[in-house]
């Protein structure tokens, strides 16, 4: 710790007090001049109305999904009480990392891995489960890829006494038995996807026997299952605007903590799968930028093997492989895109949240890609220096934060870098094992690979 920092008394970890915890989520759309494009009905290709969405989603969540104007949406007391079990999340000054990198940059990370489900996904899981319960539903269905969302939702549903059915991408189901068992321990029913339990699943199995599945396909199955079960609705852990709204808790807490110590980040970095943690972290800062009150550099980091922002098209696309979910206008690789099987770093979804897609389209944020071996190098470096074993997803952000700090070493600039450390990697040891054995490879899809996904984009003339 430098003498100057000692004087400013910036603690290693900043926890805001319970009284200072946000009482409302921040809806970034309210400050956007150009709103994200509306969701479209997959059959009529007309904008989805509240009534169109009611068979699939919970009523209150639809209102949040469609609300482009209310800047602050109150967090119900029950959700705030649950948040208090594992929040505030610490904002950590990475003193050890700075010293090891010999950088004049100041590095902060917001750590979301301090709950049993292991990631930020619990922030939205509890909100979605709460509104489902309040509506009197019997349960919810969902999909999970790497397993964090399913775990978070299982935990939230157990707390509220709701039934939880999880369609888990088959490769993960087989490679991550411990994730699966955590979900079952919390009382969820877990089915490998594609499965024989749905029409979509059976169709995909007939076409691609032996497939390891994909998120888009598991989504289709979960949506169909919710319809078949009756008093159930489907919930989703990323991509949707409501999820980004709930995740604004990350950025709001961070902003409060930084303001208390007079810290202003120059660069804000987050990994991007469907965009929820990144969107949540940057929300209040981006709000300031949109209102012309402050400026920041925002960097989305995605895997080179699933480059939705950097190589995707900004177009209407299906959110799922089965093409039964609404269409969203977003940066997408096409709903038929399935990342290479050697990709173990998470963040495998083909599309990106519509709010972030719109902002990226307008130049308010940057995006970059990293290869998975570079990501795991950074993960291991970080684990050895800062002690935390990071999730592979989070390590995309670590990689770029370290790269930016190294640039500062070269230029001598004392920039303040903030990144989102979204979770822990305890359940990702198969991927770490591959890396430690030197068996991890990088795969970057060629333009011809991406063309296959783009060919499946629907034609939408609005
Ligand atoms: C799901 C997940 C992500 C990516 O999802 P986003 O919606 O893009 O935030 C990142 N990190 C962890 C640990 C996750 O579980």
Coordinates of C-alpha atoms and ligand atoms in Angstrom, one line a residue:
X1 CA 0.0 0.0 0.0
X2 CA 1.5 3.3 -1.0
X3 CA 1.9 6.1 1.6
X4 CA -0.5 8.3 -0.3
X5 CA -3.3 5.7 -0.2
X6 CA -2.7 5.1 3.5
X7 CA -3.4 8.8 4.0
X8 CA -6.6 8.6 2.1
X9 CA -7.4 5.5 4.1
X10 CA -9.0 3.6 1.3
X11 CA -9.6 0.2 2.9
X12 CA -8.6 -3.1 1.2
X13 CA -12.3 -3.9 1.0
X14 CA -15.1 -1.3 1.0
X15 CA -18.4 -2.4 2.3
X16 CA -21.1 0.2 2.3
X17 CA -23.3 0.1 5.4
X18 CA -26.7 -1.6 5.5
X19 CA -28.4 1.8 5.7
X20 CA -26.7 2.9 2.5
X21 CA -27.8 -0.1 0.5
X22 CA -29.8 0.8 -2.6
X23 CA -33.6 0.8 -2.1
X24 CA -34.4 0.9 -5.8
X25 CA -33.0 -0.6 -9.0
X26 CA -31.9 1.8 -11.7
X27 CA -33.5 1.4 -15.1
X28 CA -30.9 2.7 -17.6
X29 CA -33.4 2.8 -20.4
X30 CA -35.0 5.9 -18.8
X31 CA -31.9 7.9 -19.7
X32 CA -31.5 6.6 -23.2
X33 CA -32.5 8.8 -26.0
X34 CA -32.9 5.9 -28.4
X35 CA -34.6 3.1 -26.5
X36 CA -33.8 -0.5 -27.3
X37 CA -36.0 -1.9 -30.0
X38 CA -39.1 -3.7 -28.8
X39 CA -39.3 -7.5 -28.5
X40 CA -41.3 -9.1 -31.3
X41 CA -43.8 -11.9 -31.4
X42 CA -42.1 -14.8 -33.1
X43 CA -45.3 -15.7 -35.1
X44 CA -46.6 -12.3 -36.1
X45 CA -43.3 -10.4 -35.9
X46 CA -45.2 -7.5 -34.3
X47 CA -44.1 -5.8 -31.1
X48 CA -44.9 -8.0 -28.0
X49 CA -47.5 -6.6 -25.8
X50 CA -48.0 -7.2 -22.1
X51 CA -50.8 -9.7 -22.9
X52 CA -48.7 -11.6 -25.5
X53 CA -46.0 -12.2 -22.9
X54 CA -48.3 -13.3 -20.0
X55 CA -48.4 -17.0 -20.9
X56 CA -44.6 -17.2 -20.7
X57 CA -43.4 -14.6 -18.1
X58 CA -44.5 -13.4 -14.6
X59 CA -46.8 -10.3 -14.8
X60 CA -44.6 -8.0 -12.7
X61 CA -41.5 -9.0 -14.6
X62 CA -43.2 -8.3 -18.0
X63 CA -44.0 -4.7 -16.7
X64 CA -40.3 -4.3 -15.9
X65 CA -39.3 -5.8 -19.2
X66 CA -41.4 -3.3 -21.1
X67 CA -40.7 -0.2 -18.9
X68 CA -38.5 2.2 -20.9
X69 CA -39.2 5.2 -18.8
X70 CA -39.3 4.7 -15.0
X71 CA -35.8 5.5 -13.8
X72 CA -36.0 3.9 -10.4
X73 CA -38.0 0.9 -9.5
X74 CA -38.4 0.1 -5.8
X75 CA -36.8 -3.1 -4.5
X76 CA -39.5 -4.9 -2.4
X77 CA -38.6 -5.2 1.2
X78 CA -38.5 -9.1 1.0
X79 CA -35.9 -8.9 -1.7
X80 CA -33.9 -6.3 0.2
X81 CA -34.0 -8.6 3.3
X82 CA -32.7 -11.5 1.1
X83 CA -30.0 -9.2 -0.4
X84 CA -28.8 -8.5 3.2
X85 CA -27.9 -12.2 3.6
X86 CA -25.1 -11.8 1.1
X87 CA -24.8 -8.2 0.2
X88 CA -23.4 -5.6 0.1
X89 CA -20.7 -7.2 -2.1
X90 CA -17.3 -5.9 -1.3
X91 CA -15.5 -3.5 -3.6
X92 CA -11.9 -4.6 -3.3
X93 CA -8.8 -2.6 -4.0
X94 CA -6.4 -5.0 -5.7
X95 CA -3.3 -3.7 -3.9
X96 CA -1.4 -7.0 -4.4
X97 CA -2.2 -7.2 -8.1
X98 CA -1.1 -3.6 -8.6
X99 CA 2.2 -4.3 -6.8
X100 CA 2.8 -7.5 -8.7
X101 CA 2.1 -5.8 -12.0
X102 CA 4.3 -2.8 -11.0
X103 CA 1.6 -0.5 -12.3
X104 CA 0.7 3.0 -11.3
X105 CA -2.9 2.2 -12.1
X106 CA -5.4 1.7 -9.3
X107 CA -7.4 -1.5 -9.7
X108 CA -10.7 -2.2 -8.1
X109 CA -13.0 -5.1 -8.4
X110 CA -16.6 -5.7 -7.3
X111 CA -16.7 -9.3 -6.0
X112 CA -20.0 -11.1 -6.5
X113 CA -18.8 -14.5 -5.6
X114 CA -19.6 -14.4 -1.9
X115 CA -22.7 -16.5 -1.9
X116 CA -23.1 -20.3 -2.2
X117 CA -24.4 -20.1 -5.7
X118 CA -21.1 -18.4 -6.4
X119 CA -22.1 -15.6 -8.8
X120 CA -24.0 -12.4 -9.4
X121 CA -26.9 -14.4 -10.8
X122 CA -28.6 -14.6 -7.4
X123 CA -29.4 -10.9 -7.6
X124 CA -31.9 -11.5 -10.3
X125 CA -32.9 -15.1 -9.2
X126 CA -34.3 -13.8 -6.0
X127 CA -36.2 -11.0 -7.7
X128 CA -37.7 -13.3 -10.3
X129 CA -38.6 -16.0 -7.8
X130 CA -40.2 -13.4 -5.6
X131 CA -42.5 -12.0 -8.3
X132 CA -43.5 -15.6 -9.3
X133 CA -44.4 -16.4 -5.7
X134 CA -46.3 -13.2 -5.3
X135 CA -48.3 -14.0 -8.4
X136 CA -49.3 -17.3 -6.8
X137 CA -47.5 -19.6 -9.2
X138 CA -46.6 -23.2 -8.3
X139 CA -43.1 -22.9 -9.8
X140 CA -40.7 -21.8 -12.5
X141 CA -38.8 -23.4 -15.3
X142 CA -35.5 -22.3 -16.6
X143 CA -32.3 -23.4 -18.5
X144 CA -28.8 -23.3 -17.3
X145 CA -25.5 -23.6 -19.2
X146 CA -22.5 -23.6 -16.9
X147 CA -24.9 -24.0 -14.0
X148 CA -24.6 -20.8 -12.1
X149 CA -28.0 -19.5 -13.0
X150 CA -29.7 -22.8 -12.2
X151 CA -27.9 -22.9 -8.8
X152 CA -28.9 -19.3 -8.0
X153 CA -32.5 -19.9 -9.0
X154 CA -32.7 -23.2 -7.0
X155 CA -31.4 -21.3 -4.0
X156 CA -33.9 -18.5 -4.4
X157 CA -36.8 -20.9 -5.0
X158 CA -35.9 -23.0 -1.9
X159 CA -36.0 -19.8 0.2
X160 CA -39.5 -18.9 -1.1
X161 CA -40.9 -22.4 -1.3
X162 CA -41.4 -22.5 -5.1
X163 CA -40.9 -25.5 -7.3
X164 CA -37.9 -25.2 -9.7
X165 CA -37.3 -27.1 -12.9
X166 CA -34.0 -26.7 -14.6
X167 CA -33.0 -27.7 -18.1
X168 CA -29.3 -28.0 -18.0
X169 CA -27.2 -28.1 -21.2
X170 CA -26.2 -31.7 -21.6
X171 CA -22.4 -31.2 -21.7
X172 CA -22.5 -29.2 -18.5
X173 CA -24.8 -31.8 -16.9
X174 CA -22.2 -34.4 -17.6
X175 CA -19.1 -32.3 -16.9
X176 CA -20.4 -30.5 -13.9
X177 CA -22.0 -33.1 -11.7
X178 CA -21.4 -31.1 -8.6
X179 CA -23.3 -28.1 -9.9
X180 CA -26.2 -30.4 -10.7
X181 CA -26.1 -31.8 -7.1
X182 CA -26.1 -28.4 -5.5
X183 CA -29.2 -27.6 -7.5
X184 CA -30.8 -30.9 -6.4
X185 CA -29.8 -30.2 -2.8
X186 CA -31.7 -27.0 -3.0
X187 CA -34.7 -29.0 -4.2
X188 CA -34.7 -28.3 -8.0
X189 CA -35.5 -31.0 -10.6
X190 CA -32.6 -31.0 -13.1
X191 CA -33.0 -32.4 -16.7
X192 CA -30.2 -32.7 -19.2
X193 CA -31.1 -30.8 -22.4
X194 CA -31.9 -31.7 -25.1
X195 CA -34.3 -34.2 -23.5
X196 CA -37.2 -36.4 -24.5
X197 CA -39.5 -34.5 -22.2
X198 CA -40.4 -31.7 -24.7
X199 CA -41.4 -31.5 -28.4
X200 CA -38.5 -29.1 -29.1
X201 CA -36.0 -31.5 -27.3
X202 CA -37.2 -34.5 -29.3
X203 CA -37.0 -32.6 -32.6
X204 CA -33.4 -31.5 -31.8
X205 CA -32.4 -35.0 -30.8
X206 CA -33.9 -36.4 -34.0
X207 CA -31.9 -33.9 -36.0
X208 CA -28.6 -34.0 -34.0
X209 CA -28.4 -37.3 -32.1
X210 CA -25.5 -37.2 -29.6
X211 CA -25.5 -33.3 -29.4
X212 CA -24.2 -31.8 -26.2
X213 CA -26.9 -29.2 -26.4
X214 CA -26.8 -25.5 -26.2
X215 CA -28.3 -22.7 -24.2
X216 CA -30.7 -21.7 -26.9
X217 CA -32.0 -25.2 -27.1
X218 CA -32.4 -25.5 -23.3
X219 CA -34.3 -22.2 -23.3
X220 CA -36.8 -23.6 -25.8
X221 CA -37.3 -26.7 -23.7
X222 CA -37.8 -24.7 -20.5
X223 CA -40.3 -22.4 -22.2
X224 CA -42.3 -25.4 -23.5
X225 CA -42.2 -27.1 -20.2
X226 CA -43.6 -24.1 -18.4
X227 CA -46.5 -24.1 -20.8
X228 CA -47.1 -27.9 -20.3
X229 CA -46.9 -27.7 -16.5
X230 CA -49.7 -25.2 -16.1
X231 CA -49.3 -22.7 -13.2
X232 CA -45.6 -22.2 -14.0
X233 CA -43.8 -19.5 -15.8
X234 CA -40.4 -19.4 -17.5
X235 CA -37.6 -17.3 -16.0
X236 CA -34.3 -16.3 -17.6
X237 CA -31.0 -15.5 -16.0
X238 CA -29.5 -13.1 -18.5
X239 CA -30.1 -11.2 -21.7
X240 CA -33.5 -9.7 -20.8
X241 CA -33.8 -6.1 -19.8
X242 CA -35.5 -7.0 -16.5
X243 CA -32.4 -9.1 -15.5
X244 CA -30.1 -6.1 -16.3
X245 CA -32.4 -4.0 -14.1
X246 CA -32.0 -6.3 -11.1
X247 CA -28.3 -6.5 -11.7
X248 CA -28.0 -2.7 -11.4
X249 CA -27.6 -3.4 -7.7
X250 CA -24.0 -4.2 -8.5
X251 CA -23.3 -0.8 -10.1
X252 CA -25.3 1.1 -7.6
X253 CA -23.5 -0.3 -4.6
X254 CA -20.2 0.2 -6.4
X255 CA -21.0 3.9 -7.1
X256 CA -22.1 4.5 -3.5
X257 CA -18.8 3.0 -2.2
X258 CA -16.7 4.9 -4.7
X259 CA -18.5 8.2 -4.0
X260 CA -17.9 7.7 -0.3
X261 CA -14.2 7.7 -0.9
X262 CA -14.1 10.2 -3.8
X263 CA -12.9 7.5 -6.3
X264 CA -13.8 8.0 -10.0
X265 CA -13.1 5.1 -12.3
X266 CA -11.6 5.9 -15.7
X267 CA -12.2 2.5 -17.2
X268 CA -15.0 0.1 -16.3
X269 CA -14.6 -3.5 -17.6
X270 CA -17.0 -6.4 -17.5
X271 CA -17.2 -9.8 -19.1
X272 CA -20.2 -10.2 -21.5
X273 CA -22.2 -13.4 -21.9
X274 CA -25.8 -12.2 -22.2
X275 CA -24.7 -8.8 -20.8
X276 CA -26.4 -8.8 -17.3
X277 CA -23.4 -8.3 -15.0
X278 CA -21.8 -5.8 -17.3
X279 CA -25.0 -3.9 -17.8
X280 CA -25.6 -4.0 -14.0
X281 CA -22.1 -2.8 -13.2
X282 CA -22.0 0.0 -15.6
X283 CA -25.7 1.2 -15.3
X284 CA -25.3 4.2 -13.0
X285 CA -22.0 5.2 -14.6
X286 CA -23.5 4.9 -18.1
X287 CA -26.5 6.9 -16.8
X288 CA -24.1 9.8 -15.9
X289 CA -22.5 9.5 -19.3
X290 CA -25.9 9.6 -21.1
X291 CA -26.9 12.6 -19.1
X292 CA -23.7 14.4 -19.9
X293 CA -22.6 14.5 -16.2
X294 CA -19.4 12.4 -16.5
X295 CA -17.4 10.4 -18.9
X296 CA -16.1 6.8 -18.6
X297 CA -14.6 4.2 -20.9
X298 CA -16.6 1.0 -20.8
X299 CA -15.2 -2.2 -22.1
X300 CA -17.2 -5.4 -22.7
X301 CA -15.0 -8.5 -22.9
X302 CA -16.2 -11.5 -24.7
X303 CA -14.6 -14.8 -25.7
X304 CA -13.0 -15.0 -29.2
X305 CA -14.9 -18.2 -29.8
X306 CA -18.3 -16.5 -29.2
X307 CA -17.9 -12.9 -30.3
X308 CA -21.5 -11.5 -30.3
X309 CA -20.5 -7.8 -30.0
X310 CA -17.4 -7.7 -32.1
X311 CA -18.3 -9.9 -34.9
X312 CA -22.1 -10.3 -34.6
X313 CA -24.8 -8.5 -36.5
X314 CA -27.1 -5.9 -34.9
X315 CA -30.3 -7.4 -36.0
X316 CA -33.6 -9.0 -34.8
X317 CA -33.0 -12.6 -33.8
X318 CA -34.6 -15.4 -31.9
X319 CA -33.4 -15.7 -28.3
X320 CA -33.6 -19.5 -28.5
X321 CA -32.8 -22.3 -31.0
X322 CA -36.4 -23.5 -31.0
X323 CA -37.5 -20.1 -32.2
X324 CA -40.4 -20.0 -29.8
X325 CA -39.2 -17.1 -27.6
X326 CA -39.7 -13.4 -28.6
X327 CA -37.3 -11.9 -31.0
X328 CA -34.9 -9.2 -29.7
X329 CA -32.9 -6.7 -31.6
X330 CA -29.4 -7.3 -30.5
X331 CA -25.8 -8.1 -31.4
X332 CA -26.1 -11.7 -32.4
X333 CA -24.2 -14.6 -34.0
X334 CA -27.6 -16.2 -35.0
X335 CA -29.7 -18.4 -32.8
X336 CA -28.3 -21.5 -34.6
X337 CA -24.7 -20.6 -33.6
X338 CA -23.2 -23.2 -31.3
X339 CA -19.7 -22.4 -29.9
X340 CA -17.0 -24.9 -30.5
X341 CA -16.9 -27.9 -28.1
X342 CA -13.4 -27.0 -27.0
X343 CA -14.7 -23.8 -25.5
X344 CA -14.7 -24.1 -21.7
X345 CA -14.7 -20.5 -20.6
X346 CA -18.5 -19.9 -20.3
X347 CA -20.1 -16.9 -22.0
X348 CA -21.4 -19.0 -24.8
X349 CA -24.7 -17.3 -25.6
X350 CA -25.3 -16.3 -29.2
X351 CA -26.9 -12.9 -28.5
X352 CA -26.5 -9.9 -26.2
X353 CA -28.8 -7.8 -24.1
X354 CA -30.8 -5.3 -26.2
X355 CA -29.9 -2.2 -24.1
X356 CA -26.2 -2.9 -24.3
X357 CA -26.5 -3.7 -28.0
X358 CA -28.1 -0.3 -28.6
X359 CA -25.5 1.5 -26.6
X360 CA -22.7 -0.3 -28.3
X361 CA -24.3 0.4 -31.7
X362 CA -24.3 4.1 -30.8
X363 CA -20.6 4.0 -29.7
X364 CA -21.2 4.5 -26.0
X365 CA -19.1 1.5 -25.1
X366 CA -16.3 -0.6 -26.6
X367 CA -15.9 -4.4 -26.9
X368 CA -13.0 -6.7 -27.2
X369 CA -12.3 -10.4 -27.4
X370 CA -9.9 -12.6 -25.6
X371 CA -8.8 -16.2 -26.3
X372 CA -9.5 -18.8 -23.6
X373 CA -5.8 -19.7 -22.9
X374 CA -5.1 -16.0 -22.2
X375 CA -8.2 -15.9 -20.0
X376 CA -7.0 -18.9 -17.9
X377 CA -3.4 -17.4 -17.7
X378 CA -5.0 -14.3 -16.2
X379 CA -7.2 -16.4 -13.9
X380 CA -4.3 -18.3 -12.5
X381 CA -2.2 -15.2 -12.1
X382 CA -5.0 -13.5 -10.2
X383 CA -5.7 -16.5 -8.0
X384 CA -2.0 -16.6 -7.0
X385 CA -1.8 -12.9 -6.3
X386 CA -5.2 -11.9 -4.9
X387 CA -6.2 -15.3 -3.5
X388 CA -9.6 -15.6 -5.1
X389 CA -10.2 -18.5 -7.5
X390 CA -12.1 -16.7 -10.2
X391 CA -14.8 -18.1 -12.5
X392 CA -13.6 -18.4 -16.1
X393 CA -16.3 -16.0 -17.1
X394 CA -15.0 -13.3 -14.7
X395 CA -11.5 -14.0 -15.8
X396 CA -12.2 -12.4 -19.2
X397 CA -12.6 -9.1 -17.3
X398 CA -9.5 -9.8 -15.3
X399 CA -7.5 -10.4 -18.5
X400 CA -8.4 -7.0 -19.9
X401 CA -8.1 -5.2 -16.6
X402 CA -4.5 -6.5 -16.3
X403 CA -3.8 -5.6 -19.8
X404 CA -5.0 -2.0 -19.2
X405 CA -2.9 -1.8 -16.0
X406 CA 0.2 -3.0 -17.9
X407 CA -0.4 -0.3 -20.5
X408 CA -0.4 2.2 -17.6
X409 CA 2.9 0.8 -16.5
X410 CA 4.3 1.6 -19.9
X411 CA 2.8 5.1 -20.2
X412 CA 3.0 6.0 -16.5
X413 CA -0.6 6.9 -16.4
X414 CA -2.3 6.5 -13.0
X415 CA -5.7 5.4 -14.3
X416 CA -8.4 4.0 -12.0
X417 CA -9.6 0.7 -13.4
X418 CA -12.8 -1.0 -12.1
X419 CA -13.9 -4.5 -13.2
X420 CA -16.6 -6.9 -12.3
X421 CA -15.4 -10.1 -10.6
X422 CA -18.7 -12.0 -11.1
X423 CA -18.0 -15.3 -9.4
X424 CA -15.8 -18.1 -8.1
X425 CA -14.5 -20.9 -10.1
X426 CA -14.9 -23.8 -7.7
X427 CA -17.1 -25.7 -10.1
X428 CA -15.0 -25.0 -13.1
X429 CA -12.1 -27.3 -12.1
X430 CA -12.5 -29.4 -15.2
X431 CA -11.6 -26.4 -17.3
X432 CA -8.8 -25.4 -15.0
X433 CA -7.5 -29.0 -15.2
X434 CA -7.5 -28.8 -18.9
X435 CA -5.5 -25.6 -18.7
X436 CA -3.1 -26.9 -16.1
X437 CA -2.5 -30.0 -18.2
X438 CA -1.6 -27.8 -21.2
X439 CA -4.5 -29.4 -23.0
X440 CA -6.5 -26.2 -23.6
X441 CA -6.7 -24.9 -27.1
X442 CA -8.0 -21.7 -28.7
X443 CA -10.5 -21.8 -31.3
X444 CA -11.6 -18.7 -33.3
X445 CA -14.5 -19.3 -35.7
X446 CA -13.8 -18.3 -39.3
X447 CA -16.1 -16.0 -41.2
X448 CA -17.5 -19.1 -42.9
X449 CA -18.4 -20.6 -39.5
X450 CA -20.2 -17.4 -38.5
X451 CA -22.0 -17.2 -41.9
X452 CA -23.9 -20.4 -40.9
X453 CA -25.3 -18.7 -37.9
X454 CA -26.1 -15.5 -39.8
X455 CA -27.9 -17.4 -42.5
X456 CA -30.5 -18.4 -39.9
X457 CA -31.3 -14.8 -39.0
X458 CA -35.0 -14.1 -39.5
X459 CA -36.1 -11.5 -42.0
X460 CA -37.8 -8.6 -40.2
X461 CA -39.2 -5.6 -42.0
X462 CA -40.5 -3.1 -39.5
Ligands
LIG1 C1 -23.5 -16.2 -16.1 C2 -22.2 -15.6 -15.7 C3 -21.6 -14.6 -16.5 C4 -22.2 -14.1 -17.8 O1 -23.5 -13.7 -17.8 P1 -23.9 -12.1 -18.0 O2 -25.4 -12.2 -18.1 O3 -23.2 -11.7 -19.2 O4 -23.5 -11.4 -16.8 C5 -20.4 -14.1 -16.0 N1 -19.8 -14.5 -14.9 C6 -20.4 -15.5 -14.2 C7 -19.7 -15.9 -12.9 C8 -21.6 -16.1 -14.5 O5 -22.1 -17.0 -13.8

